[in-house]
Amino acid sequence: MAAEIRPEWIVAMLATQGVATDAARAQTHAALLASILNGAAPAYARLAFEEEPAGYTAQQRRNAP
Amino acid sequence: MSPEAILELSAVQLARAIREKRVSCVAAMEAAIARMKAVHPRLNCLIRIDDEHALAAAHLADKDLARGAVRGPLHGVPMAHKDMYYRQGVISTCGSKILRERPAPSTATVLERLDAAGSIQFGVLNMAEFAFGPTGHNWHFGHCRNVWDPSRITGGSSSGSGTSVAARANFAALGSDTGGSIRLPAHFCGVAGIKPTYGRVSRAGAMPLSFSLDTVGPLARTVEDCALLLQVIAGPDPRDPTCDTRSVPDYMAQLGRPVAGLRIGRPRQYFYDDCDPEIAAVMQASLETFRRLGATVTDVDLPEIAPWNAAGTMIIFAEAAACHGNWLRTRPQDYSEQVRGRLEQGLAIAAASYLDALRLRGAALREFCEQVFSQVDLVHAPVVSFQTPTIAETDLGAGPDAVAMLGRTTRLTRPGNFLGVPALSLNAGFTRAGMPVGMQLMARPHDDATALRAGHAFQGATEWHTRVPAA
């Protein structure tokens, strides 16, 4: 199911971090964040339980010539 | 040699001419400074020129040479760099208002290495604010302009690097590439640029944008110049814990190896979606050149790229927001509207989503190498899929249209950053409107040498890189 992000959530989330944004910007932010969260979701769903960020470095070394 | 003749030399050719005492360091520096001052009013490529200091350094370099002391392979070669490489005590604006008065806390390892190789820095170049923009717009220092048509974008964020090198006002320049910021200006301005393997070049003393994705690399007139600069700046650095510890191959020596037998892959998916027909035709012609050189060109199936781009965007935005959090709280008005908006988006990314993006990188690289680099040595693709827009067309502020345009601009370059693979961009032809078109050559991790070898062979067989924009 596609994630929905409401602009007012963005405003609140930024406010908790001490950053003020306005409604128009929050609307744009919400649309972008929903787009990238939904875009990445299929790949995240296939991630193995054990996968961790350091796996990248290991793969980089393994695949070097 | 006349100033005009000096400025026609590549960095490698100039270094040789200086060593052979056919050109003095002072003559080269005077020519570069004069050209830079002449083109800057039209291109807005410069943030600061240090002419007195640079000329004094050039005099010293000539004295060294007279007593037989060659500092290194770039002895006396003038260069100006993107204004995000620190020199201790000197201001690096990073294209921003916020850092306009802050002396840099340390000197970048890459500058120390270029200094040791004999290069002389004569200025710092315009760039996107905090390197967070792919078009070349800068609302603090003015938008950078493309030397092939000053109404059009240079690409960014290494905007001044691309256009000053193309204008023959700079022999080579450092850029940085987090989402395409070396390859995009190389494409739009018709020069060569390499985004090295992530970790190949030290980031110490370079402005951070996204520490998991930032790479430092050169833009230059030729691939051979890129190889020499990468040779100089690459290698382990205890000041950068992400820097790889393996030794640096001899890129220059490997340029001479033939490309016959190299396997080049043309992606069946993603990279040609909605591609402008003229750009697709240039790509096809460049693949024909590789075939004539003896390479094998085959179509390859790619894994699904789009989710990786979404994940890569999360990494850039979240890490940039973390770096800028304090200023976002205390000086939000000092950012441009666009950069402030993008940083705010990063603050709203959930920690688990960001970590999933980092967890995905290893799996993505494994999948890409197994599926693609098991069949080919290089992936050949366009850098962007559309013709060079004007500065006005892309001056869209921070709203939804800007978000769409920025995403479209980096759509073909971000995969290289997410995977961390080396990607070389070089001019492959021109549109009917006279604007350059670049191709990118992506290789497996730490195989920067193969991308450089193929690009060098292409330039040996074609003359696109020798075209000079109108004065």
PDB file of C-alpha atoms in Angstrom, chain B residues 197-319:
ATOM      1  CA  THR B 197      35.170   4.649  -6.865  1.00  0.00           C
ATOM      2  CA  TYR B 198      33.778   5.677  -3.492  1.00  0.00           C
ATOM      3  CA  GLY B 199      36.724   5.698  -1.063  1.00  0.00           C
ATOM      4  CA  ARG B 200      39.419   5.945  -3.734  1.00  0.00           C
ATOM      5  CA  VAL B 201      40.127   9.648  -3.041  1.00  0.00           C
ATOM      6  CA  SER B 202      40.324  11.223   0.396  1.00  0.00           C
ATOM      7  CA  ARG B 203      37.506  13.521   1.452  1.00  0.00           C
ATOM      8  CA  ALA B 204      39.528  15.008   4.310  1.00  0.00           C
ATOM      9  CA  GLY B 205      39.313  18.789   4.170  1.00  0.00           C
ATOM     10  CA  ALA B 206      36.579  18.708   1.556  1.00  0.00           C
ATOM     11  CA  MET B 207      33.170  20.125   2.385  1.00  0.00           C
ATOM     12  CA  PRO B 208      30.822  17.271   3.301  1.00  0.00           C
ATOM     13  CA  LEU B 209      27.451  16.884   1.645  1.00  0.00           C
ATOM     14  CA  SER B 210      26.711  13.185   2.137  1.00  0.00           C
ATOM     15  CA  PHE B 211      29.567  11.270   3.715  1.00  0.00           C
ATOM     16  CA  SER B 212      28.352   7.898   2.424  1.00  0.00           C
ATOM     17  CA  LEU B 213      28.208   9.063  -1.193  1.00  0.00           C
ATOM     18  CA  ASP B 214      30.646  11.993  -1.599  1.00  0.00           C
ATOM     19  CA  THR B 215      33.483  11.467  -4.053  1.00  0.00           C
ATOM     20  CA  VAL B 216      36.256  13.816  -5.125  1.00  0.00           C
ATOM     21  CA  GLY B 217      37.511  13.832  -8.694  1.00  0.00           C
ATOM     22  CA  PRO B 218      38.891  15.928 -11.538  1.00  0.00           C
ATOM     23  CA  LEU B 219      37.352  17.648 -14.552  1.00  0.00           C
ATOM     24  CA  ALA B 220      39.758  18.269 -17.421  1.00  0.00           C
ATOM     25  CA  ARG B 221      39.946  18.656 -21.170  1.00  0.00           C
ATOM     26  CA  THR B 222      41.098  15.104 -21.797  1.00  0.00           C
ATOM     27  CA  VAL B 223      40.705  11.714 -20.202  1.00  0.00           C
ATOM     28  CA  GLU B 224      44.493  11.534 -20.031  1.00  0.00           C
ATOM     29  CA  ASP B 225      44.465  14.653 -17.839  1.00  0.00           C
ATOM     30  CA  CYS B 226      41.833  13.037 -15.614  1.00  0.00           C
ATOM     31  CA  ALA B 227      44.015   9.955 -15.276  1.00  0.00           C
ATOM     32  CA  LEU B 228      47.025  12.024 -14.250  1.00  0.00           C
ATOM     33  CA  LEU B 229      45.067  14.030 -11.698  1.00  0.00           C
ATOM     34  CA  LEU B 230      43.460  10.915 -10.267  1.00  0.00           C
ATOM     35  CA  GLN B 231      46.921   9.356 -10.051  1.00  0.00           C
ATOM     36  CA  VAL B 232      48.042  12.312  -7.966  1.00  0.00           C
ATOM     37  CA  ILE B 233      45.058  12.630  -5.622  1.00  0.00           C
ATOM     38  CA  ALA B 234      44.033   8.984  -5.084  1.00  0.00           C
ATOM     39  CA  GLY B 235      45.241   6.723  -2.336  1.00  0.00           C
ATOM     40  CA  PRO B 236      44.977   5.925   1.353  1.00  0.00           C
ATOM     41  CA  ASP B 237      44.683   8.775   3.839  1.00  0.00           C
ATOM     42  CA  PRO B 238      44.607   8.317   7.593  1.00  0.00           C
ATOM     43  CA  ARG B 239      42.636  11.572   7.835  1.00  0.00           C
ATOM     44  CA  ASP B 240      39.691   9.959   6.016  1.00  0.00           C
ATOM     45  CA  PRO B 241      38.586   6.696   7.626  1.00  0.00           C
ATOM     46  CA  THR B 242      36.441   5.815   4.595  1.00  0.00           C
ATOM     47  CA  CYS B 243      39.433   6.027   2.283  1.00  0.00           C
ATOM     48  CA  ASP B 244      40.418   2.651   0.862  1.00  0.00           C
ATOM     49  CA  THR B 245      43.823   1.348   1.911  1.00  0.00           C
ATOM     50  CA  ARG B 246      44.736  -0.448  -1.302  1.00  0.00           C
ATOM     51  CA  SER B 247      47.540   0.972  -3.429  1.00  0.00           C
ATOM     52  CA  VAL B 248      46.766   3.102  -6.455  1.00  0.00           C
ATOM     53  CA  PRO B 249      47.178   1.478  -9.876  1.00  0.00           C
ATOM     54  CA  ASP B 250      49.277   3.206 -12.514  1.00  0.00           C
ATOM     55  CA  TYR B 251      46.390   4.800 -14.388  1.00  0.00           C
ATOM     56  CA  MET B 252      48.662   6.566 -16.858  1.00  0.00           C
ATOM     57  CA  ALA B 253      50.464   3.377 -17.811  1.00  0.00           C
ATOM     58  CA  GLN B 254      47.187   1.545 -18.297  1.00  0.00           C
ATOM     59  CA  LEU B 255      45.895   4.168 -20.721  1.00  0.00           C
ATOM     60  CA  GLY B 256      48.111   2.673 -23.385  1.00  0.00           C
ATOM     61  CA  ARG B 257      46.543  -0.772 -23.216  1.00  0.00           C
ATOM     62  CA  PRO B 258      44.252  -1.583 -26.162  1.00  0.00           C
ATOM     63  CA  VAL B 259      40.499  -1.649 -25.765  1.00  0.00           C
ATOM     64  CA  ALA B 260      40.118  -4.493 -28.237  1.00  0.00           C
ATOM     65  CA  GLY B 261      38.337  -7.262 -26.412  1.00  0.00           C
ATOM     66  CA  LEU B 262      36.741  -4.992 -23.831  1.00  0.00           C
ATOM     67  CA  ARG B 263      33.094  -5.849 -23.269  1.00  0.00           C
ATOM     68  CA  ILE B 264      30.846  -2.790 -23.238  1.00  0.00           C
ATOM     69  CA  GLY B 265      27.214  -3.066 -22.199  1.00  0.00           C
ATOM     70  CA  ARG B 266      24.354  -0.926 -23.456  1.00  0.00           C
ATOM     71  CA  PRO B 267      21.549  -0.983 -20.872  1.00  0.00           C
ATOM     72  CA  ARG B 268      18.217  -2.305 -22.082  1.00  0.00           C
ATOM     73  CA  GLN B 269      16.379  -0.677 -19.194  1.00  0.00           C
ATOM     74  CA  TYR B 270      16.173   2.656 -17.441  1.00  0.00           C
ATOM     75  CA  PHE B 271      18.947   4.729 -19.045  1.00  0.00           C
ATOM     76  CA  TYR B 272      17.120   5.287 -22.336  1.00  0.00           C
ATOM     77  CA  ASP B 273      13.654   5.952 -20.895  1.00  0.00           C
ATOM     78  CA  ASP B 274      12.342   9.125 -22.565  1.00  0.00           C
ATOM     79  CA  CYS B 275      15.763   9.815 -24.028  1.00  0.00           C
ATOM     80  CA  ASP B 276      16.010  12.685 -26.495  1.00  0.00           C
ATOM     81  CA  PRO B 277      16.556  11.182 -29.980  1.00  0.00           C
ATOM     82  CA  GLU B 278      19.605  13.332 -30.673  1.00  0.00           C
ATOM     83  CA  ILE B 279      21.234  12.166 -27.461  1.00  0.00           C
ATOM     84  CA  ALA B 280      20.373   8.549 -28.233  1.00  0.00           C
ATOM     85  CA  ALA B 281      21.928   8.982 -31.681  1.00  0.00           C
ATOM     86  CA  VAL B 282      25.141  10.354 -30.169  1.00  0.00           C
ATOM     87  CA  MET B 283      25.244   7.387 -27.806  1.00  0.00           C
ATOM     88  CA  GLN B 284      24.767   4.970 -30.700  1.00  0.00           C
ATOM     89  CA  ALA B 285      27.531   6.634 -32.700  1.00  0.00           C
ATOM     90  CA  SER B 286      29.901   6.442 -29.751  1.00  0.00           C
ATOM     91  CA  LEU B 287      29.176   2.732 -29.364  1.00  0.00           C
ATOM     92  CA  GLU B 288      30.014   2.296 -33.064  1.00  0.00           C
ATOM     93  CA  THR B 289      33.378   3.959 -32.363  1.00  0.00           C
ATOM     94  CA  PHE B 290      34.053   1.460 -29.599  1.00  0.00           C
ATOM     95  CA  ARG B 291      33.138  -1.370 -31.972  1.00  0.00           C
ATOM     96  CA  ARG B 292      35.622  -0.042 -34.529  1.00  0.00           C
ATOM     97  CA  LEU B 293      38.253  -0.001 -31.793  1.00  0.00           C
ATOM     98  CA  GLY B 294      37.660  -3.702 -31.282  1.00  0.00           C
ATOM     99  CA  ALA B 295      35.427  -3.650 -28.221  1.00  0.00           C
ATOM    100  CA  THR B 296      32.421  -5.925 -28.037  1.00  0.00           C
ATOM    101  CA  VAL B 297      29.165  -4.050 -27.545  1.00  0.00           C
ATOM    102  CA  THR B 298      26.204  -5.983 -26.210  1.00  0.00           C
ATOM    103  CA  ASP B 299      22.829  -5.108 -24.743  1.00  0.00           C
ATOM    104  CA  VAL B 300      22.562  -5.904 -21.043  1.00  0.00           C
ATOM    105  CA  ASP B 301      19.627  -6.312 -18.689  1.00  0.00           C
ATOM    106  CA  LEU B 302      19.882  -4.299 -15.486  1.00  0.00           C
ATOM    107  CA  PRO B 303      18.372  -4.934 -12.083  1.00  0.00           C
ATOM    108  CA  GLU B 304      15.569  -2.581 -11.147  1.00  0.00           C
ATOM    109  CA  ILE B 305      17.304   0.783 -10.669  1.00  0.00           C
ATOM    110  CA  ALA B 306      14.447   3.096  -9.646  1.00  0.00           C
ATOM    111  CA  PRO B 307      14.226   1.912  -6.003  1.00  0.00           C
ATOM    112  CA  TRP B 308      17.973   2.431  -5.640  1.00  0.00           C
ATOM    113  CA  ASN B 309      17.588   6.011  -6.782  1.00  0.00           C
ATOM    114  CA  ALA B 310      14.884   6.596  -4.210  1.00  0.00           C
ATOM    115  CA  ALA B 311      17.119   5.085  -1.536  1.00  0.00           C
ATOM    116  CA  GLY B 312      20.088   7.141  -2.698  1.00  0.00           C
ATOM    117  CA  THR B 313      18.008  10.297  -2.427  1.00  0.00           C
ATOM    118  CA  MET B 314      17.198   9.387   1.170  1.00  0.00           C
ATOM    119  CA  ILE B 315      20.886   8.999   1.968  1.00  0.00           C
ATOM    120  CA  ILE B 316      21.887  12.326   0.458  1.00  0.00           C
ATOM    121  CA  PHE B 317      19.020  14.243   2.013  1.00  0.00           C
ATOM    122  CA  ALA B 318      19.295  12.702   5.472  1.00  0.00           C
ATOM    123  CA  GLU B 319      23.077  13.077   5.699  1.00  0.00           C
TER     124      GLU B 319
END
